[in-house]
Coordinates of C-alpha atoms in Angstrom, one line a residue:
Chain A
M1 CA -23.8 12.0 -13.9
Q2 CA -23.8 14.5 -11.0
S3 CA -20.4 13.7 -9.6
K4 CA -18.7 14.4 -13.0
K5 CA -20.5 17.8 -13.2
I6 CA -19.4 18.8 -9.8
I7 CA -15.8 17.9 -10.7
D8 CA -16.0 19.8 -13.9
D9 CA -17.4 22.9 -12.1
F10 CA -14.9 22.7 -9.3
C11 CA -12.0 22.6 -11.8
H12 CA -13.4 25.5 -13.7
L13 CA -13.6 27.5 -10.6
I14 CA -10.0 26.7 -9.7
G15 CA -9.0 27.8 -13.3
K16 CA -5.7 26.5 -13.5
D17 CA -3.6 23.2 -13.9
I18 CA -4.2 20.8 -11.0
N19 CA -1.9 17.5 -10.5
I20 CA -3.3 15.0 -8.0
M21 CA -1.1 12.0 -7.2
E22 CA -2.2 8.8 -5.9
V23 CA 0.3 6.9 -3.9
C24 CA -1.2 3.4 -3.6
G25 CA -1.0 0.8 -6.4
T26 CA -4.5 -0.3 -5.7
H27 CA -5.7 3.2 -6.5
T28 CA -3.7 3.1 -9.7
V29 CA -5.3 -0.2 -10.8
S30 CA -8.8 1.1 -9.9
I31 CA -8.3 4.4 -11.7
F32 CA -7.3 2.6 -15.0
K33 CA -9.9 -0.2 -14.7
S34 CA -12.7 2.4 -14.1
G35 CA -11.7 4.7 -16.9
I36 CA -11.8 7.6 -14.4
K37 CA -9.2 9.6 -16.3
S38 CA -11.3 9.8 -19.5
I39 CA -14.1 11.7 -17.7
L40 CA -11.9 14.2 -15.9
P41 CA -11.6 17.9 -17.2
N42 CA -8.5 18.9 -19.2
N43 CA -6.8 20.9 -16.4
L44 CA -7.0 17.9 -13.9
K45 CA -4.3 15.4 -14.2
L46 CA -3.8 12.2 -12.0
L47 CA -0.3 11.2 -11.4
S48 CA 1.0 7.8 -10.1
G49 CA 3.5 7.7 -7.3
P50 CA 5.7 5.2 -5.3
G51 CA 2.6 3.3 -4.2
C52 CA 3.5 -0.4 -4.5
P53 CA 5.8 -2.0 -2.0
V54 CA 6.6 -5.0 -4.4
C55 CA 7.8 -2.4 -6.9
V56 CA 10.1 -0.5 -4.6
T57 CA 11.8 -3.6 -3.1
S58 CA 15.4 -3.2 -4.0
I59 CA 17.5 -5.5 -6.3
E60 CA 19.7 -6.1 -3.3
D61 CA 17.0 -7.2 -1.1
I62 CA 15.8 -9.7 -3.7
D63 CA 19.4 -11.0 -4.0
K64 CA 19.6 -11.4 -0.3
A65 CA 16.2 -13.2 -0.1
I66 CA 17.5 -15.7 -2.8
A67 CA 20.7 -16.0 -0.9
Y68 CA 18.7 -17.0 2.2
S69 CA 16.6 -19.6 0.3
M70 CA 19.8 -21.2 -0.8
L71 CA 21.2 -21.6 2.7
D72 CA 21.6 -25.2 4.1
D73 CA 18.4 -26.2 5.9
A74 CA 16.5 -23.0 5.1
I75 CA 13.0 -22.4 3.8
L76 CA 12.2 -19.1 2.5
T77 CA 8.6 -18.0 2.7
T78 CA 7.0 -15.0 0.9
F79 CA 3.9 -13.4 -0.4
G80 CA 3.4 -14.5 -4.1
D81 CA 3.8 -10.9 -5.4
M82 CA 7.5 -11.0 -4.6
M83 CA 8.3 -14.2 -6.8
R84 CA 8.7 -12.4 -10.1
V85 CA 10.6 -9.4 -9.0
P86 CA 13.8 -9.4 -10.8
G87 CA 17.0 -9.6 -8.8
S88 CA 20.6 -9.1 -10.2
D89 CA 20.6 -12.5 -11.8
M90 CA 17.2 -14.0 -11.2
S91 CA 14.0 -13.8 -9.4
L92 CA 12.7 -15.8 -6.6
Y93 CA 10.6 -17.7 -9.0
E94 CA 13.7 -18.5 -11.0
A95 CA 15.8 -19.6 -8.0
K96 CA 12.8 -22.0 -6.9
A97 CA 12.9 -23.5 -10.4
E98 CA 16.6 -24.1 -9.9
G99 CA 15.8 -25.9 -6.6
A100 CA 16.0 -23.2 -3.9
R101 CA 13.4 -24.0 -1.1
I102 CA 10.9 -21.2 -1.4
E103 CA 7.1 -21.3 -0.2
I104 CA 4.5 -18.9 -1.1
V105 CA 2.2 -17.9 1.9
Y106 CA -1.1 -16.1 1.8
S107 CA -0.6 -15.0 5.5
P108 CA 2.4 -14.7 7.7
M109 CA 0.6 -16.9 10.1
E110 CA 1.2 -19.8 7.6
C111 CA 4.9 -19.4 8.4
L112 CA 4.1 -20.9 11.7
K113 CA 2.8 -24.0 10.5
I114 CA 5.6 -24.4 8.1
A115 CA 8.1 -23.8 10.9
E116 CA 6.3 -26.5 13.0
K117 CA 6.2 -29.1 10.3
N118 CA 9.9 -28.5 9.4
K119 CA 11.6 -28.4 12.9
D120 CA 15.0 -29.2 11.5
K121 CA 14.7 -26.3 9.1
K122 CA 15.1 -22.6 9.5
V123 CA 12.1 -20.8 8.1
I124 CA 12.9 -17.2 7.0
F125 CA 9.8 -15.0 6.1
F126 CA 10.6 -12.4 3.5
S127 CA 8.6 -9.7 5.0
A128 CA 7.7 -7.0 2.6
G129 CA 4.9 -4.3 2.4
F130 CA 4.0 -0.9 3.7
E131 CA 2.4 -0.3 7.2
T132 CA -0.6 -2.5 6.2
T133 CA 1.5 -5.5 6.4
A134 CA 4.1 -4.9 9.0
P135 CA 1.5 -5.4 12.1
L136 CA 0.8 -8.9 10.6
T137 CA 4.5 -10.0 10.8
A138 CA 4.7 -8.5 14.3
A139 CA 1.7 -10.5 15.5
T140 CA 3.1 -13.7 14.1
L141 CA 6.5 -13.1 15.8
V142 CA 4.6 -12.8 19.1
E143 CA 2.7 -15.9 18.3
A144 CA 5.9 -17.9 17.5
E145 CA 7.3 -16.8 20.8
T146 CA 4.3 -17.9 22.7
R147 CA 4.2 -21.1 21.1
G148 CA 7.9 -21.8 21.5
I149 CA 8.5 -21.9 17.6
D150 CA 12.3 -21.1 17.6
N151 CA 13.0 -21.8 13.9
L152 CA 11.2 -18.9 12.5
F153 CA 13.0 -15.7 11.4
V154 CA 12.1 -12.5 9.6
F155 CA 13.8 -10.7 6.7
S156 CA 12.3 -7.4 7.1
V157 CA 12.2 -5.0 4.1
H158 CA 9.1 -3.1 5.1
K159 CA 8.7 0.5 4.0
L160 CA 6.8 3.5 5.2
V161 CA 4.6 5.7 3.1
P162 CA 5.0 9.3 4.8
P163 CA 8.7 9.5 4.5
A164 CA 8.3 8.7 0.9
L165 CA 5.9 11.5 0.4
R166 CA 8.2 13.9 2.3
L167 CA 11.0 13.2 0.0
L168 CA 8.7 13.8 -3.1
L169 CA 7.8 17.1 -1.9
Q170 CA 11.2 18.1 -0.7
S171 CA 12.6 17.4 -4.1
G172 CA 10.1 19.7 -5.8
E173 CA 10.8 17.7 -9.0
V174 CA 7.1 17.5 -9.7
R175 CA 4.3 19.9 -8.9
I176 CA 1.6 18.3 -6.7
D177 CA -1.5 20.0 -5.8
G178 CA -3.2 17.1 -3.9
F179 CA -2.6 13.6 -2.6
I180 CA -5.1 10.6 -2.9
L181 CA -3.8 8.9 0.2
P182 CA -3.8 5.0 0.6
G183 CA -6.9 3.6 2.3
H184 CA -5.5 0.5 3.9
V185 CA -2.1 1.8 5.0
S186 CA -4.2 4.6 6.7
T187 CA -6.5 2.0 8.2
I188 CA -3.4 1.0 10.3
I189 CA -1.7 4.5 10.8
G190 CA -4.6 7.0 10.6
S191 CA -4.4 10.4 9.4
K192 CA -2.1 12.0 11.9
P193 CA 1.3 11.0 10.2
Y194 CA 0.3 12.7 7.0
E195 CA -0.5 16.0 8.7
F196 CA 2.9 17.4 7.8
I197 CA 1.8 17.6 4.2
P198 CA -1.0 20.3 4.6
E199 CA 1.1 22.1 7.5
E200 CA 4.4 22.2 5.9
F201 CA 3.7 22.1 2.3
S202 CA 0.2 23.5 2.1
I203 CA -1.0 20.5 0.1
P204 CA -4.5 19.1 0.5
C205 CA -4.9 15.3 1.1
C206 CA -7.7 12.9 1.2
I207 CA -7.6 9.3 2.5
T208 CA -9.7 7.4 0.0
G209 CA -11.4 4.2 -0.7
F210 CA -10.9 2.0 -3.7
G211 CA -14.1 2.0 -5.6
A212 CA -14.5 4.4 -8.6
E213 CA -17.3 6.4 -6.7
D214 CA -14.8 6.6 -3.6
I215 CA -12.0 7.9 -5.8
L216 CA -14.3 10.5 -7.5
L217 CA -15.4 11.6 -4.1
G218 CA -11.8 11.8 -2.8
I219 CA -10.7 13.9 -5.7
T220 CA -13.6 16.2 -5.3
M221 CA -12.8 16.6 -1.5
I222 CA -9.3 17.7 -2.5
L223 CA -10.5 20.2 -5.0
K224 CA -12.9 21.6 -2.5
Q225 CA -9.8 22.0 -0.1
I226 CA -8.0 23.9 -2.9
I227 CA -11.0 26.2 -3.6
D228 CA -11.3 27.1 0.2
N229 CA -7.6 27.4 0.4
K230 CA -7.6 25.2 3.6
P231 CA -5.4 22.2 3.1
T232 CA -5.9 19.3 5.6
V233 CA -6.1 15.6 5.7
D234 CA -9.6 14.6 4.9
I235 CA -11.1 11.0 5.2
Q236 CA -13.3 9.8 2.5
Y237 CA -12.9 6.0 3.5
K238 CA -14.4 6.5 6.9
R239 CA -16.0 3.0 6.8
S240 CA -12.5 1.8 7.5
V241 CA -10.2 4.5 8.6
K242 CA -10.3 6.2 11.9
P243 CA -8.2 9.5 12.6
E244 CA -6.0 7.6 15.2
G245 CA -5.7 4.3 12.9
N246 CA -5.7 1.0 14.6
I247 CA -4.2 1.6 17.8
K248 CA -3.5 -2.2 18.6
A249 CA -1.9 -2.8 15.3
I250 CA 0.4 0.4 15.8
E251 CA 1.4 -1.1 19.1
F252 CA 2.3 -4.6 17.6
M253 CA 4.3 -2.7 15.0
N254 CA 6.1 -0.4 17.6
N255 CA 7.0 -3.3 19.8
T256 CA 8.6 -5.2 17.1
F257 CA 10.1 -3.0 14.6
S258 CA 12.4 0.1 14.7
V259 CA 12.6 2.8 11.9
C260 CA 15.6 2.5 9.8
D261 CA 17.1 4.0 6.5
S262 CA 15.7 1.9 3.5
N263 CA 16.7 1.4 -0.1
W264 CA 13.7 2.0 -2.5
R265 CA 14.1 0.5 -6.1
G266 CA 14.6 3.2 -8.7
I267 CA 14.7 5.9 -6.0
G268 CA 17.6 4.9 -3.7
V269 CA 18.2 5.0 0.0
L270 CA 15.6 7.2 2.0
P271 CA 16.4 8.1 5.6
Q272 CA 13.9 6.8 8.2
S273 CA 11.8 5.1 5.5
G274 CA 11.8 1.4 6.4
L275 CA 11.4 -0.9 9.3
K276 CA 13.7 -3.5 10.8
L277 CA 13.3 -5.8 13.6
N278 CA 14.3 -4.1 17.0
E279 CA 16.9 -5.3 19.4
K280 CA 14.3 -7.4 21.5
W281 CA 13.7 -9.3 18.3
A282 CA 17.4 -9.7 17.2
H283 CA 17.3 -13.6 17.6
R284 CA 14.7 -13.6 15.0
D285 CA 16.3 -11.2 12.6
S286 CA 17.8 -12.9 9.6
E287 CA 20.2 -10.1 9.0
K288 CA 21.8 -10.7 12.5
V289 CA 21.4 -14.4 12.6
F290 CA 22.7 -15.4 9.2
D291 CA 25.8 -14.3 7.5
I292 CA 25.2 -13.8 3.9
K293 CA 26.8 -11.3 1.4
V294 CA 25.6 -10.3 -1.9
Q295 CA 27.1 -8.4 -4.7
S296 CA 24.2 -6.7 -6.6
K297 CA 24.2 -5.3 -10.0
P298 CA 23.1 -1.7 -10.7
E299 CA 19.6 -1.3 -12.1
P300 CA 19.0 -1.9 -15.8
K301 CA 20.2 0.8 -18.2
G302 CA 17.4 2.8 -19.8
C303 CA 14.9 2.0 -17.2
Q304 CA 13.0 5.1 -16.1
C305 CA 11.4 3.5 -13.1
G306 CA 12.8 6.0 -10.7
L307 CA 11.3 8.8 -12.6
I308 CA 8.0 7.1 -13.0
L309 CA 7.8 6.3 -9.3
R310 CA 8.2 9.9 -8.6
G311 CA 5.6 11.1 -11.0
I312 CA 8.1 12.8 -13.3
K313 CA 7.5 10.7 -16.3
T314 CA 4.6 8.5 -17.4
P315 CA 5.3 4.8 -18.5
P316 CA 5.1 5.4 -22.4
E317 CA 7.9 8.0 -21.9
C318 CA 10.3 5.2 -21.0
P319 CA 12.1 3.8 -24.1
L320 CA 11.9 0.1 -22.9
F321 CA 8.2 0.2 -22.0
A322 CA 6.1 -2.5 -24.0
K323 CA 9.1 -3.0 -26.2
F324 CA 11.8 -4.5 -24.0
C325 CA 9.8 -4.4 -20.9
T326 CA 6.4 -6.2 -20.5
P327 CA 4.6 -8.0 -17.7
E328 CA 5.8 -11.3 -18.9
H329 CA 9.5 -10.0 -19.0
P330 CA 9.7 -7.1 -16.7
V331 CA 12.9 -5.1 -16.6
G332 CA 12.0 -2.5 -14.1
A333 CA 10.1 -2.2 -10.8
C334 CA 6.9 -0.7 -12.1
M335 CA 6.2 -3.4 -14.6
V336 CA 6.8 -6.2 -12.1
S337 CA 3.8 -6.0 -9.8
S338 CA 0.2 -6.1 -11.1
E339 CA -0.2 -2.8 -9.1
G340 CA 2.8 -1.1 -10.7
S341 CA 1.9 1.9 -12.8
C342 CA 3.7 0.4 -16.0
S343 CA 2.0 -2.8 -15.5
A344 CA -1.4 -1.0 -15.1
Y345 CA -0.6 1.2 -18.1
Y346 CA 0.3 -1.6 -20.2
K347 CA -2.8 -3.6 -19.3
Y348 CA -5.5 -1.0 -19.6
R349 CA -4.2 1.6 -22.0
L350 CA -2.7 -0.7 -24.6
Q351 CA -6.0 -2.7 -25.0
Chain B
M1 CA -0.1 -5.7 -2.0
C2 CA -2.1 -3.6 0.5
L3 CA -5.4 -5.1 -0.8
A4 CA -8.0 -5.8 2.1
I5 CA -11.4 -7.4 1.5
P6 CA -14.6 -7.0 3.5
S7 CA -15.5 -10.2 5.0
K8 CA -18.5 -11.3 7.3
I9 CA -17.7 -13.2 10.5
I10 CA -19.4 -16.5 10.5
S11 CA -18.0 -18.0 13.8
I12 CA -15.5 -16.9 16.5
D13 CA -13.1 -19.1 18.6
N14 CA -11.2 -17.1 21.0
L15 CA -8.9 -14.8 18.8
M16 CA -9.6 -16.8 15.7
A17 CA -12.7 -16.4 13.4
T18 CA -14.0 -18.1 10.3
V19 CA -15.2 -15.5 7.7
D20 CA -16.9 -15.5 4.4
V21 CA -14.8 -13.7 1.8
M22 CA -17.0 -13.3 -1.3
G23 CA -18.3 -16.9 -0.9
A24 CA -15.1 -18.6 0.3
R25 CA -14.4 -19.6 3.9
R26 CA -11.3 -18.6 5.6
D27 CA -9.8 -18.6 9.1
V28 CA -8.5 -15.2 10.2
S29 CA -6.8 -13.9 13.3
L30 CA -8.6 -11.2 15.3
I31 CA -5.6 -10.3 17.4
L32 CA -5.0 -6.9 15.6
L33 CA -8.7 -5.8 15.8
P34 CA -8.8 -2.7 17.9
E35 CA -12.4 -3.4 19.1
E36 CA -14.4 -6.5 19.8
A37 CA -16.4 -8.0 16.9
D38 CA -19.4 -10.4 16.9
V39 CA -20.7 -13.0 14.6
G40 CA -22.3 -11.2 11.7
D41 CA -20.1 -8.2 11.7
Y42 CA -18.1 -7.1 8.6
V43 CA -14.2 -6.9 9.0
L44 CA -11.6 -5.7 6.6
V45 CA -9.2 -8.8 6.1
H46 CA -5.7 -8.5 4.9
A47 CA -3.5 -11.6 4.5
G48 CA -5.2 -13.7 7.2
F49 CA -5.7 -10.8 9.7
A50 CA -8.8 -8.6 10.5
L51 CA -7.7 -5.0 10.6
Q52 CA -10.8 -3.1 11.3
K53 CA -14.6 -3.5 11.8
I54 CA -16.2 -2.0 8.9
D55 CA -18.9 0.8 9.6
E56 CA -22.2 0.9 7.6
E57 CA -24.2 3.8 6.4
T58 CA -21.4 5.6 4.7
A59 CA -23.3 5.5 1.4
Q60 CA -25.5 8.1 3.0
E61 CA -22.5 10.1 4.2
S62 CA -21.2 10.2 0.6
L63 CA -24.6 11.3 -0.7
K64 CA -24.5 14.0 1.9
L65 CA -21.2 15.5 0.7
W66 CA -22.1 15.4 -3.0
R67 CA -25.2 17.2 -2.1
E68 CA -23.2 19.8 -0.1
Y69 CA -20.9 20.3 -2.9
A70 CA -23.8 20.8 -5.6
E71 CA -25.3 23.6 -3.1
F72 CA -22.0 25.1 -2.7
L73 CA -21.7 25.4 -6.7
E74 CA -25.3 26.7 -6.8
K75 CA -24.4 29.5 -4.5
E76 CA -21.2 30.3 -6.4
A77 CA -23.3 30.4 -9.6
M78 CA -25.8 32.9 -8.1
Y79 CA -22.8 34.9 -6.9
E80 CA -21.3 34.9 -10.4
D81 CA -24.7 36.0 -11.9
T82 CA -25.0 39.1 -9.7

């Protein structure tokens, strides 16, 4: 295979240890599924970063979502991925089993139908996800306004990818020589928001597609930047990603949300790393419309998710991994979602 | 979570389209699409919304890059030999 030989030769030319981090859960899964790690030379290591919005949703936000679902006359709507994320005492799935009104939607647009069908209820959409998903919620709110659907509200726990990468780099806890950047987040935001990475930290980046061939080429483009000593933000995934991103989606996002501090599970509060509804949408913002208080428990003892999300430890280095923490009974964030690194490790490495 | 799937547009009605996603038909919104799309175009769909039209001919572009890298290595090898 020619691509393998080129990667081998590039790594030989570089002649030192190289750490490349992927920051998207879909990449993590694709890397495991395809067995890419097994063909890479010894001095090239792939690390998984904080790449799954399900995993980084805080315990407090899950507790709040459950509290909303238990309000009188409320229906909480959510993506299916969020159902099994453990809160302090239970997950949304368990809350539903106990009678809470929770409906799974495939698209935020489905919330409109649910709201129209249940005019006497308050429909609260638990809006999680990175920049890929936020514009969808924005467009749905605009549609609700146009159609006069007044009983739809949003609980926004959206997170932003670039600020998390900045924190990783500023902490200096792990050496990163290159970033495989997410393909679909970047379809929305383009390449500009990552430019601080090569400019301020001299670290090569490549926005990469999700097939095994895409990832191999993305890695090679990063290696070439290292060889040439010209760090930049390359785009391998050109069939979907434009440098300017999706201007229309960005506009929807900017008109609806404002940037806020956000609590990342396992990591803590990161400044300016999340999205909340802006003032114009206060009447749809669940945090402003409904008065709920939650008392959340700290993250479980022994759980190493924080270190795993930052690439400092690998899942098998966690004392809970595969013993007390499994995909069926997840303790920590990274085991919860099928795109979390612990879950991917469990599924593909232990087989 | 950020999974998006290439889908072919079967029909368009204003800002909604019916697409074929790996054999299944789905209705998706075109409201976030930055450029106009026609029946027969492929779009990237995430949770009920088309996010981008997908360009073709990238396989060619990838091959071109791999060839460039191979040539670069050949030159490096020649340099090392001399």
